[in-house]
Amino acid sequence: MSEIVLDYSNTCDCVTESDIDAIIPEVLAAKELVDLKSGQGGDFLGWLDLPSSVSEELIKDIEETAEKARSLCDLFIVIGIGGSYLGARAAISALKGEGLAEFENKSGNSPDICFAGFNMSSSSLSSLLDLIKRRRVFVNVISKSGTTTEPAIALRAAYEAMKEKVGREEASKRFAATTDKAKGALKTLADREGWKTYVVPDDVGGRYSVLTPVGLLPIAAAGLDIRKMLAGARAAKENAAVKDVRQNTSCLYAAIRNILYRKGKKIEILSNFEQYLHYFGEWWKQLYGESEGKDGKGLYPDSLDFSTDLHSMGQYIQEGERLLAETFINVLESDKKIFVPHWEDNLDGLGYLEGKSLDYINSIALKATAEAHLQGGVPNMEFKIPRLDEYFIGYMFYMFEYACAVSGYILGVNPFNQPGVEAYKQNMFRLLGKFK
C-alpha cells in the first residue's frame, strides 16, 4: 500500500453519510481557495508546490552540506522555535528515535541531533553549552528574522561558546543559517561571519516549512533520505488533487473534523501507540492550533502517547465531559520484531501472550482503545499508515498541511496568520524594558 487510508467508521454515531454529502460543497469551495491561492492568506501558500518544486540543485546542495556537517561533528544542533524546528524533530524522532539524554538523539553512524532555542530555561541552555564543550559540534540556526527572543539568546550563547572552543575562523565553518534571502539580523550575521546560508521562502509560513531547507537540512544531517520524503509528499499532493472528497484523504479529514466541531466536539486528540511519534503530535498541535485557533473558533488540538497516557488521561477520555473527538495514527507494520518470551513459572500471568509479537499486541490495544472510547461517547477516526519511513513521513506532513488549509477555510478563518502569538511577546518586551 502506497497511500494512507482514513477509516472514519467509528464516527458513525456522530457523522452520517448525509452529513458528509451536506458539507461537500463547502469542502470543494475551500479546496478551490487553496488550489487557486485565492483565499485569506493566499500569499503564504508556497508550500503547496514544494513536493515537486524543490530543485535538484537545492537537494544536492543540502545533501552536500549535511555530509560536510557529519564529517565535522558528532553533535548537530538545531536552534529554532515553533515551525523552525518541530517538523525536523518530528521526522527525526519518528525515524531515529530519541535517546534518554536531555538533548541527544542516538542515530547510528550519523551525528546525534539536539534541539535548542525553543525556551529560556537556564538549565537547558547550560546543558547545551556543556555539550558544546564536550562534543564536536555543527550548528544550524533557523529564523526568518534572527530577532525572535528564544532562538536569538541560544545563538548568542552557542556562538560565543564555539568561538571560545575552536576560534572564530573554525567556528564559521560549523554554522549554517536558514533565514531570509536578503534582510534581517540573522542574514546580516551569517554574511558577515561567512556561514553557509539557506532561504526561508517568503511565501511559506513556519508551521508549513518542513519541506523547505528549514526541515530538509536537519533531516538530511540525521542521515535520512530527503528525496524519499519529498516523494511521499508528492504522492500526498496527488491524492489532495482528487475531486471526489471521499477519495481525497485530506479533504475527507477536513470534512469530518468540521462536522464533529459543529456537533459540539471542541477538542481533538491525536493519539498514537508509537512512542517515536510524540514530536509528530507536537508538530500537528502547532499546525492546527496556530492555523485554526482564532476569531473564537476552532477545535482545540491535543496529542497523547498511548499506552502511557491511557494510564493518566484515559479516565477523562472515557468518562469526562463529552467534548472530545479523537484521531488515531495507526502504523500497520514495523521493521522491529519483538516477541513475548516464554517463562516457565508464568509469575506475571502473561503466558497467554507468549510467542505473540509486540506489534500484534499493540495493534489489539489500539483497536480495544478505539472501541472503548467510542462506547464512552468519543467518536474517533484512524489514519492507517503502512509503515514509518521517510516516504510516509513526507506523505503525512503534506496530507495534514493540506487538510489544515482546507479545514481552516471551511471554518471561516485565515489558516496562515497567527495574530494572537504576538500578545505575550509584546507584554514580555514591555516588562523587560525593550520599549521606553
CSV table of C-alpha atoms in Angstrom, one decimal:
chain,number,residue,atom,x,y,z
A,1,MET,CA,0.0,0.0,0.0
A,2,SER,CA,1.5,3.3,-1.1
A,3,GLU,CA,-1.2,5.6,0.3
A,4,ILE,CA,-2.5,6.5,3.8
A,5,VAL,CA,-6.1,5.5,4.4
A,6,LEU,CA,-8.6,7.3,6.7
A,7,ASP,CA,-11.1,5.0,8.4
A,8,TYR,CA,-13.9,7.0,9.9
A,9,SER,CA,-16.3,4.2,10.7
A,10,ASN,CA,-16.0,4.9,14.5
A,11,THR,CA,-17.6,8.3,13.9
A,12,CYS,CA,-20.9,6.9,12.6
A,13,ASP,CA,-22.9,7.8,15.6
A,14,CYS,CA,-21.9,11.5,15.1
A,15,VAL,CA,-21.1,11.7,11.4
A,16,THR,CA,-23.5,10.3,8.8
A,17,GLU,CA,-23.1,9.9,5.1
A,18,SER,CA,-25.8,12.6,4.8
A,19,ASP,CA,-23.7,14.9,6.9
A,20,ILE,CA,-20.7,14.4,4.6
A,21,ASP,CA,-22.9,14.9,1.5
A,22,ALA,CA,-24.1,18.2,3.0
A,23,ILE,CA,-20.7,19.6,3.7
A,24,ILE,CA,-19.1,18.5,0.4
A,25,PRO,CA,-19.9,21.8,-1.4
A,26,GLU,CA,-18.2,23.8,1.4
A,27,VAL,CA,-15.2,21.4,1.2
A,28,LEU,CA,-14.9,21.9,-2.5
A,29,ALA,CA,-15.2,25.7,-2.2
A,30,ALA,CA,-12.4,25.7,0.4
A,31,LYS,CA,-10.3,23.4,-1.7
A,32,GLU,CA,-10.6,25.8,-4.6
A,33,LEU,CA,-9.5,28.7,-2.4
A,34,VAL,CA,-6.4,26.6,-1.5
A,35,ASP,CA,-5.6,25.4,-5.0
A,36,LEU,CA,-6.0,28.8,-6.6
A,37,LYS,CA,-4.3,30.6,-3.7
A,38,SER,CA,-7.2,33.0,-3.7
A,39,GLY,CA,-8.4,32.9,0.0
A,40,GLN,CA,-7.3,34.8,3.0
A,41,GLY,CA,-3.5,34.4,3.4
A,42,GLY,CA,-3.1,33.1,-0.1
A,43,ASP,CA,0.3,34.7,-0.3
A,44,PHE,CA,1.5,32.0,2.1
A,45,LEU,CA,0.6,29.0,0.1
A,46,GLY,CA,4.0,28.5,-1.5
A,47,TRP,CA,4.2,25.1,0.4
A,48,LEU,CA,1.6,23.7,-1.9
A,49,ASP,CA,4.1,23.1,-4.7
A,50,LEU,CA,7.1,22.2,-2.6
A,51,PRO,CA,7.0,18.4,-3.2
A,52,SER,CA,7.6,19.0,-6.9
A,53,SER,CA,9.3,22.4,-7.0
A,54,VAL,CA,12.3,21.8,-4.7
A,55,SER,CA,15.0,21.8,-7.3
A,56,GLU,CA,17.6,19.1,-7.9
A,57,GLU,CA,20.3,21.7,-7.4
A,58,LEU,CA,18.9,22.6,-3.9
A,59,ILE,CA,18.5,19.0,-2.9
A,60,LYS,CA,22.2,18.2,-3.9
A,61,ASP,CA,23.4,21.3,-2.1
A,62,ILE,CA,21.5,20.3,1.1
A,63,GLU,CA,22.9,16.8,0.9
A,64,GLU,CA,26.4,18.1,0.4
A,65,THR,CA,26.1,20.4,3.4
A,66,ALA,CA,24.7,17.6,5.5
A,67,GLU,CA,27.5,15.3,4.5
A,68,LYS,CA,30.1,18.1,5.4
A,69,ALA,CA,28.4,18.6,8.7
A,70,ARG,CA,28.5,14.9,9.5
A,71,SER,CA,32.2,14.9,8.8
A,72,LEU,CA,32.8,17.8,11.1
A,73,CYS,CA,30.7,16.8,14.1
A,74,ASP,CA,29.2,14.1,16.3
A,75,LEU,CA,26.5,16.5,17.5
A,76,PHE,CA,24.3,18.5,15.1
A,77,ILE,CA,22.5,21.3,17.0
A,78,VAL,CA,19.3,22.8,15.6
A,79,ILE,CA,18.4,26.2,17.0
A,80,GLY,CA,14.8,27.3,16.3
A,81,ILE,CA,11.4,27.6,17.8
A,82,GLY,CA,7.9,26.5,16.6
A,83,GLY,CA,7.8,25.7,12.9
A,84,SER,CA,11.6,26.3,12.7
A,85,TYR,CA,12.3,23.1,14.5
A,86,LEU,CA,9.2,21.0,15.1
A,87,GLY,CA,8.9,19.5,11.6
A,88,ALA,CA,12.5,18.3,11.6
A,89,ARG,CA,12.2,17.0,15.2
A,90,ALA,CA,9.0,15.2,14.2
A,91,ALA,CA,10.7,13.4,11.3
A,92,ILE,CA,14.0,12.6,13.0
A,93,SER,CA,12.4,11.3,16.2
A,94,ALA,CA,9.9,9.3,14.3
A,95,LEU,CA,12.5,7.5,12.3
A,96,LYS,CA,15.6,7.6,14.5
A,97,GLY,CA,14.1,7.7,18.0
A,98,GLU,CA,15.2,9.9,20.8
A,99,GLY,CA,17.9,9.0,23.4
A,100,LEU,CA,17.4,9.2,27.1
A,101,ALA,CA,19.8,12.2,27.5
A,102,GLU,CA,18.2,15.6,27.6
A,103,PHE,CA,19.4,16.7,24.2
A,104,GLU,CA,20.8,13.7,22.5
A,105,ASN,CA,19.3,11.6,19.7
A,106,LYS,CA,21.1,8.3,19.1
A,107,SER,CA,21.2,7.7,15.4
A,108,GLY,CA,23.7,5.1,14.5
A,109,ASN,CA,26.5,6.3,12.2
A,110,SER,CA,25.0,9.8,11.9
A,111,PRO,CA,25.6,12.6,14.4
A,112,ASP,CA,23.4,12.9,17.5
A,113,ILE,CA,20.8,15.6,16.9
A,114,CYS,CA,19.8,18.1,19.6
A,115,PHE,CA,17.3,21.0,19.5
A,116,ALA,CA,17.7,24.3,21.3
A,117,GLY,CA,16.3,27.8,21.2
A,118,PHE,CA,12.7,27.0,22.0
A,119,ASN,CA,12.8,28.0,25.7
A,120,MET,CA,14.6,30.4,28.0
A,121,SER,CA,15.5,27.8,30.6
A,122,SER,CA,18.8,28.3,32.3
A,123,SER,CA,19.1,24.6,32.9
A,124,SER,CA,18.5,23.7,29.3
A,125,LEU,CA,20.9,26.3,27.9
A,126,SER,CA,23.5,25.2,30.5
A,127,SER,CA,23.2,21.6,29.3
A,128,LEU,CA,23.6,22.8,25.7
A,129,LEU,CA,26.8,24.8,26.5
A,130,ASP,CA,28.2,21.7,28.3
A,131,LEU,CA,27.6,19.6,25.2
A,132,ILE,CA,29.4,22.2,23.1
A,133,LYS,CA,32.4,21.9,25.4
A,134,ARG,CA,32.4,18.1,25.2
A,135,ARG,CA,31.4,17.3,21.6
A,136,ARG,CA,32.4,18.1,18.0
A,137,VAL,CA,29.6,20.4,17.0
A,138,PHE,CA,27.8,21.8,14.0
A,139,VAL,CA,25.0,24.3,14.4
A,140,ASN,CA,22.1,25.0,12.1
A,141,VAL,CA,20.2,28.1,13.3
A,142,ILE,CA,16.8,28.7,11.8
A,143,SER,CA,15.0,32.1,12.0
A,144,LYS,CA,13.4,34.3,9.4
A,145,SER,CA,14.4,37.5,11.2
A,146,GLY,CA,17.1,36.5,13.7
A,147,THR,CA,15.4,38.5,16.4
A,148,THR,CA,13.0,36.0,18.0
A,149,THR,CA,14.0,36.1,21.6
A,150,GLU,CA,14.4,32.4,22.4
A,151,PRO,CA,16.5,31.2,19.5
A,152,ALA,CA,18.4,34.5,19.4
A,153,ILE,CA,19.6,34.0,23.0
A,154,ALA,CA,20.6,30.4,22.3
A,155,LEU,CA,22.5,31.5,19.2
A,156,ARG,CA,24.4,34.2,21.1
A,157,ALA,CA,25.4,31.7,23.8
A,158,ALA,CA,26.3,28.9,21.3
A,159,TYR,CA,28.3,31.1,19.0
A,160,GLU,CA,30.3,32.6,21.9
A,161,ALA,CA,31.0,29.1,23.2
A,162,MET,CA,32.1,27.8,19.8
A,163,LYS,CA,34.4,30.8,19.3
A,164,GLU,CA,36.0,30.2,22.7
A,165,LYS,CA,36.4,26.5,21.9
A,166,VAL,CA,37.7,26.5,18.3
A,167,GLY,CA,38.3,30.1,17.4
A,168,ARG,CA,36.2,32.4,15.1
A,169,GLU,CA,37.6,31.1,11.8
A,170,GLU,CA,36.9,27.5,12.6
A,171,ALA,CA,33.5,28.3,14.2
A,172,SER,CA,32.4,30.0,11.0
A,173,LYS,CA,32.8,26.6,9.2
A,174,ARG,CA,30.5,25.0,11.7
A,175,PHE,CA,27.4,27.2,11.4
A,176,ALA,CA,24.7,27.2,8.8
A,177,ALA,CA,21.8,29.7,8.9
A,178,THR,CA,18.4,29.2,7.3
A,179,THR,CA,16.9,32.7,7.1
A,180,ASP,CA,15.5,35.4,4.9
A,181,LYS,CA,17.0,35.6,1.5
A,182,ALA,CA,18.0,39.3,1.7
A,183,LYS,CA,17.4,41.0,5.1
A,184,GLY,CA,17.3,40.6,8.8
A,185,ALA,CA,19.6,40.3,11.7
A,186,LEU,CA,20.5,36.6,11.1
A,187,LYS,CA,21.1,37.2,7.4
A,188,THR,CA,23.4,40.1,8.2
A,189,LEU,CA,25.3,38.0,10.9
A,190,ALA,CA,25.6,35.0,8.6
A,191,ASP,CA,27.0,37.0,5.7
A,192,ARG,CA,29.4,38.8,8.0
A,193,GLU,CA,30.7,35.6,9.5
A,194,GLY,CA,30.8,33.6,6.3
A,195,TRP,CA,28.3,31.0,7.3
A,196,LYS,CA,26.5,28.7,4.8
A,197,THR,CA,23.0,30.1,4.3
A,198,TYR,CA,19.7,28.7,3.1
A,199,VAL,CA,16.5,30.6,2.4
A,200,VAL,CA,13.2,30.5,4.2
A,201,PRO,CA,10.8,31.2,1.3
A,202,ASP,CA,8.7,34.4,1.7
A,203,ASP,CA,5.5,32.6,0.8
A,204,VAL,CA,5.9,29.7,3.3
A,205,GLY,CA,4.9,30.2,7.0
A,206,GLY,CA,7.0,28.5,9.6
A,207,ARG,CA,4.5,25.7,10.5
A,208,TYR,CA,4.2,24.8,6.8
A,209,SER,CA,8.0,24.9,6.2
A,210,VAL,CA,9.2,21.3,6.9
A,211,LEU,CA,9.7,20.6,3.1
A,212,THR,CA,12.0,23.7,2.7
A,213,PRO,CA,15.6,23.9,3.9
A,214,VAL,CA,14.1,24.6,7.4
A,215,GLY,CA,13.3,20.9,7.8
A,216,LEU,CA,15.3,19.3,5.0
A,217,LEU,CA,18.8,20.2,6.2
A,218,PRO,CA,18.5,18.8,9.8
A,219,ILE,CA,16.7,15.8,8.4
A,220,ALA,CA,19.4,15.1,5.9
A,221,ALA,CA,22.1,15.7,8.6
A,222,ALA,CA,20.4,13.0,10.6
A,223,GLY,CA,21.1,10.6,7.8
A,224,LEU,CA,17.6,10.4,6.5
A,225,ASP,CA,16.6,10.3,2.8
A,226,ILE,CA,15.0,13.7,1.9
A,227,ARG,CA,14.4,12.5,-1.7
A,228,LYS,CA,12.2,9.7,-0.4
A,229,MET,CA,10.4,12.1,1.9
A,230,LEU,CA,9.7,14.5,-1.0
A,231,ALA,CA,8.4,11.5,-3.0
A,232,GLY,CA,5.9,10.7,-0.2
A,233,ALA,CA,4.8,14.4,-0.2
A,234,ARG,CA,4.3,14.2,-3.9
A,235,ALA,CA,2.1,11.2,-3.5
A,236,ALA,CA,0.0,13.1,-0.9
A,237,LYS,CA,-0.2,16.1,-3.2
A,238,GLU,CA,-1.6,13.8,-6.0
A,239,ASN,CA,-4.2,12.5,-3.6
A,240,ALA,CA,-5.1,16.0,-2.5
A,241,ALA,CA,-5.9,16.9,-6.1
A,242,VAL,CA,-8.6,14.3,-6.3
A,243,LYS,CA,-12.0,15.9,-6.7
A,244,ASP,CA,-14.0,13.1,-5.0
A,245,VAL,CA,-14.0,14.2,-1.4
A,246,ARG,CA,-14.4,10.6,-0.1
A,247,GLN,CA,-11.3,9.6,-2.0
A,248,ASN,CA,-9.3,12.6,-1.0
A,249,THR,CA,-7.9,11.8,2.4
A,250,SER,CA,-7.0,15.4,3.3
A,251,CYS,CA,-10.4,16.8,2.3
A,252,LEU,CA,-12.3,13.9,3.9
A,253,TYR,CA,-10.4,14.5,7.2
A,254,ALA,CA,-11.2,18.3,7.0
A,255,ALA,CA,-14.8,17.5,6.3
A,256,ILE,CA,-15.3,15.1,9.2
A,257,ARG,CA,-13.5,17.2,11.8
A,258,ASN,CA,-15.7,20.2,10.9
A,259,ILE,CA,-18.8,18.1,11.1
A,260,LEU,CA,-17.7,17.0,14.6
A,261,TYR,CA,-17.0,20.6,15.6
A,262,ARG,CA,-20.5,21.7,14.5
A,263,LYS,CA,-22.0,18.9,16.6
A,264,GLY,CA,-20.4,20.1,19.8
A,265,LYS,CA,-17.0,18.5,19.8
A,266,LYS,CA,-14.5,21.1,20.9
A,267,ILE,CA,-11.3,19.2,21.5
A,268,GLU,CA,-9.5,16.9,19.0
A,269,ILE,CA,-6.9,14.4,20.4
A,270,LEU,CA,-4.3,13.0,18.1
A,271,SER,CA,-3.4,9.6,19.6
A,272,ASN,CA,-0.6,7.2,18.7
A,273,PHE,CA,0.7,3.9,20.0
A,274,GLU,CA,4.2,4.6,18.8
A,275,GLN,CA,6.5,6.5,21.3
A,276,TYR,CA,8.6,7.8,18.5
A,277,LEU,CA,5.5,9.8,17.1
A,278,HIS,CA,5.5,12.1,20.2
A,279,TYR,CA,7.0,15.0,18.3
A,280,PHE,CA,4.9,14.4,15.3
A,281,GLY,CA,2.0,15.1,17.6
A,282,GLU,CA,3.7,18.3,18.8
A,283,TRP,CA,4.1,19.4,15.1
A,284,TRP,CA,0.5,18.6,14.4
A,285,LYS,CA,-0.6,20.6,17.5
A,286,GLN,CA,1.1,23.7,16.3
A,287,LEU,CA,-0.1,23.3,12.8
A,288,TYR,CA,-3.8,23.1,13.8
A,289,GLY,CA,-3.7,25.3,16.9
A,290,GLU,CA,-2.0,28.2,15.2
A,291,SER,CA,-3.9,27.8,11.9
A,292,GLU,CA,-7.5,27.5,13.3
A,293,GLY,CA,-7.5,28.9,16.8
A,294,LYS,CA,-8.7,32.4,16.1
A,295,ASP,CA,-11.9,34.5,16.0
A,296,GLY,CA,-13.2,32.5,18.9
A,297,LYS,CA,-13.3,29.3,16.7
A,298,GLY,CA,-11.6,26.0,16.2
A,299,LEU,CA,-11.1,22.6,17.7
A,300,TYR,CA,-8.5,22.6,20.5
A,301,PRO,CA,-5.8,20.2,19.3
A,302,ASP,CA,-4.1,17.9,21.8
A,303,SER,CA,-1.9,14.9,21.4
A,304,LEU,CA,-1.4,11.8,23.5
A,305,ASP,CA,1.1,8.9,23.6
A,306,PHE,CA,-0.5,5.5,24.3
A,307,SER,CA,-0.3,3.3,26.2
A,308,THR,CA,1.4,5.8,28.6
A,309,ASP,CA,-1.4,8.4,28.6
A,310,LEU,CA,-4.1,5.7,28.9
A,311,HIS,CA,-2.8,5.5,32.5
A,312,SER,CA,-3.1,9.2,33.1
A,313,MET,CA,-5.7,10.7,30.7
A,314,GLY,CA,-7.6,7.6,29.8
A,315,GLN,CA,-10.1,8.1,32.6
A,316,TYR,CA,-11.0,11.6,31.4
A,317,ILE,CA,-11.3,10.4,27.8
A,318,GLN,CA,-13.6,7.6,28.8
A,319,GLU,CA,-15.9,9.4,31.3
A,320,GLY,CA,-15.1,13.1,31.4
A,321,GLU,CA,-17.1,15.9,29.7
A,322,ARG,CA,-18.1,14.8,26.2
A,323,LEU,CA,-16.3,17.5,24.2
A,324,LEU,CA,-13.8,15.1,22.7
A,325,ALA,CA,-13.1,13.7,19.3
A,326,GLU,CA,-10.1,11.5,18.6
A,327,THR,CA,-7.9,10.7,15.7
A,328,PHE,CA,-5.6,7.7,15.8
A,329,ILE,CA,-2.3,7.3,13.9
A,330,ASN,CA,-2.0,3.5,13.4
A,331,VAL,CA,1.3,2.3,12.0
A,332,LEU,CA,0.5,-1.1,10.4
A,333,GLU,CA,4.0,-2.6,10.0
A,334,SER,CA,7.2,-2.3,11.9
A,335,ASP,CA,10.7,-3.5,10.9
A,336,LYS,CA,11.4,-4.3,14.5
A,337,LYS,CA,10.2,-7.8,15.5
A,338,ILE,CA,9.9,-8.4,19.3
A,339,PHE,CA,8.1,-11.4,20.7
A,340,VAL,CA,7.0,-12.1,24.2
A,341,PRO,CA,9.4,-14.8,25.6
A,342,HIS,CA,8.4,-17.9,27.5
A,343,TRP,CA,8.5,-18.1,31.3
A,344,GLU,CA,8.1,-21.5,32.8
A,345,ASP,CA,6.5,-20.3,36.1
A,346,ASN,CA,4.3,-17.6,34.4
A,347,LEU,CA,4.6,-15.4,37.5
A,348,ASP,CA,3.3,-12.4,35.7
A,349,GLY,CA,0.3,-14.2,34.2
A,350,LEU,CA,1.3,-13.3,30.6
A,351,GLY,CA,1.5,-16.9,29.4
A,352,TYR,CA,-1.4,-16.2,27.0
A,353,LEU,CA,0.9,-13.7,25.2
A,354,GLU,CA,3.9,-15.9,24.8
A,355,GLY,CA,5.1,-16.0,21.2
A,356,LYS,CA,3.0,-13.1,20.1
A,357,SER,CA,4.7,-10.1,18.6
A,358,LEU,CA,4.6,-6.7,20.3
A,359,ASP,CA,3.3,-5.2,17.1
A,360,TYR,CA,0.3,-7.5,17.2
A,361,ILE,CA,-0.4,-6.8,20.9
A,362,ASN,CA,0.0,-3.1,20.2
A,363,SER,CA,-2.5,-3.2,17.3
A,364,ILE,CA,-5.0,-5.0,19.6
A,365,ALA,CA,-4.5,-2.4,22.2
A,366,LEU,CA,-5.3,0.4,19.7
A,367,LYS,CA,-8.4,-1.5,18.5
A,368,ALA,CA,-9.6,-2.0,22.0
A,369,THR,CA,-9.0,1.6,23.0
A,370,ALA,CA,-10.9,2.9,19.9
A,371,GLU,CA,-13.8,0.7,20.8
A,372,ALA,CA,-13.8,1.7,24.4
A,373,HIS,CA,-13.6,5.4,23.6
A,374,LEU,CA,-16.5,5.1,21.1
A,375,GLN,CA,-18.5,3.3,23.7
A,376,GLY,CA,-17.7,6.2,26.1
A,377,GLY,CA,-19.1,8.7,23.6
A,378,VAL,CA,-15.8,9.8,21.9
A,379,PRO,CA,-16.1,9.4,18.1
A,380,ASN,CA,-12.8,8.5,16.6
A,381,MET,CA,-11.2,8.0,13.2
A,382,GLU,CA,-8.0,6.3,12.3
A,383,PHE,CA,-5.2,7.1,9.8
A,384,LYS,CA,-3.7,3.8,8.7
A,385,ILE,CA,0.0,4.3,8.0
A,386,PRO,CA,1.6,1.3,6.2
A,387,ARG,CA,5.0,1.9,7.9
A,388,LEU,CA,7.1,4.6,9.4
A,389,ASP,CA,9.8,5.6,6.9
A,390,GLU,CA,10.8,8.8,5.0
A,391,TYR,CA,8.1,8.2,2.3
A,392,PHE,CA,5.2,8.1,4.7
A,393,ILE,CA,6.5,10.8,7.0
A,394,GLY,CA,6.6,13.1,3.9
A,395,TYR,CA,3.1,11.9,3.0
A,396,MET,CA,1.8,12.7,6.5
A,397,PHE,CA,3.4,16.2,6.5
A,398,TYR,CA,1.7,17.2,3.3
A,399,MET,CA,-1.6,15.4,3.9
A,400,PHE,CA,-2.1,17.2,7.3
A,401,GLU,CA,-0.9,20.6,5.9
A,402,TYR,CA,-3.4,20.4,3.0
A,403,ALA,CA,-6.2,19.2,5.3
A,404,CYS,CA,-5.4,22.1,7.7
A,405,ALA,CA,-5.7,24.7,4.9
A,406,VAL,CA,-9.0,23.3,3.7
A,407,SER,CA,-10.3,22.9,7.2
A,408,GLY,CA,-9.4,26.5,8.1
A,409,TYR,CA,-11.3,27.9,5.2
A,410,ILE,CA,-14.3,25.7,6.0
A,411,LEU,CA,-14.2,27.2,9.5
A,412,GLY,CA,-14.0,30.7,8.1
A,413,VAL,CA,-10.6,31.8,9.3
A,414,ASN,CA,-7.3,32.7,7.7
A,415,PRO,CA,-5.2,29.5,8.2
A,416,PHE,CA,-1.9,31.3,7.6
A,417,ASN,CA,-1.7,34.1,10.1
A,418,GLN,CA,-1.2,34.0,13.9
A,419,PRO,CA,-2.0,37.4,15.3
A,420,GLY,CA,-2.5,36.1,18.8
A,421,VAL,CA,1.1,34.9,19.1
A,422,GLU,CA,2.2,38.5,19.4
A,423,ALA,CA,0.4,39.2,22.6
A,424,TYR,CA,2.8,37.5,25.0
A,425,LYS,CA,5.7,38.9,23.1
A,426,GLN,CA,4.6,42.5,23.4
A,427,ASN,CA,3.9,42.1,27.2
A,428,MET,CA,7.3,40.4,27.7
A,429,PHE,CA,9.1,43.2,25.8
A,430,ARG,CA,7.3,45.8,27.9
A,431,LEU,CA,8.1,44.1,31.2
A,432,LEU,CA,11.7,43.6,30.2
A,433,GLY,CA,12.1,47.3,29.2
A,434,LYS,CA,12.5,46.9,25.5
A,435,PHE,CA,10.1,49.8,25.0
A,436,LYS,CA,10.9,53.1,26.7
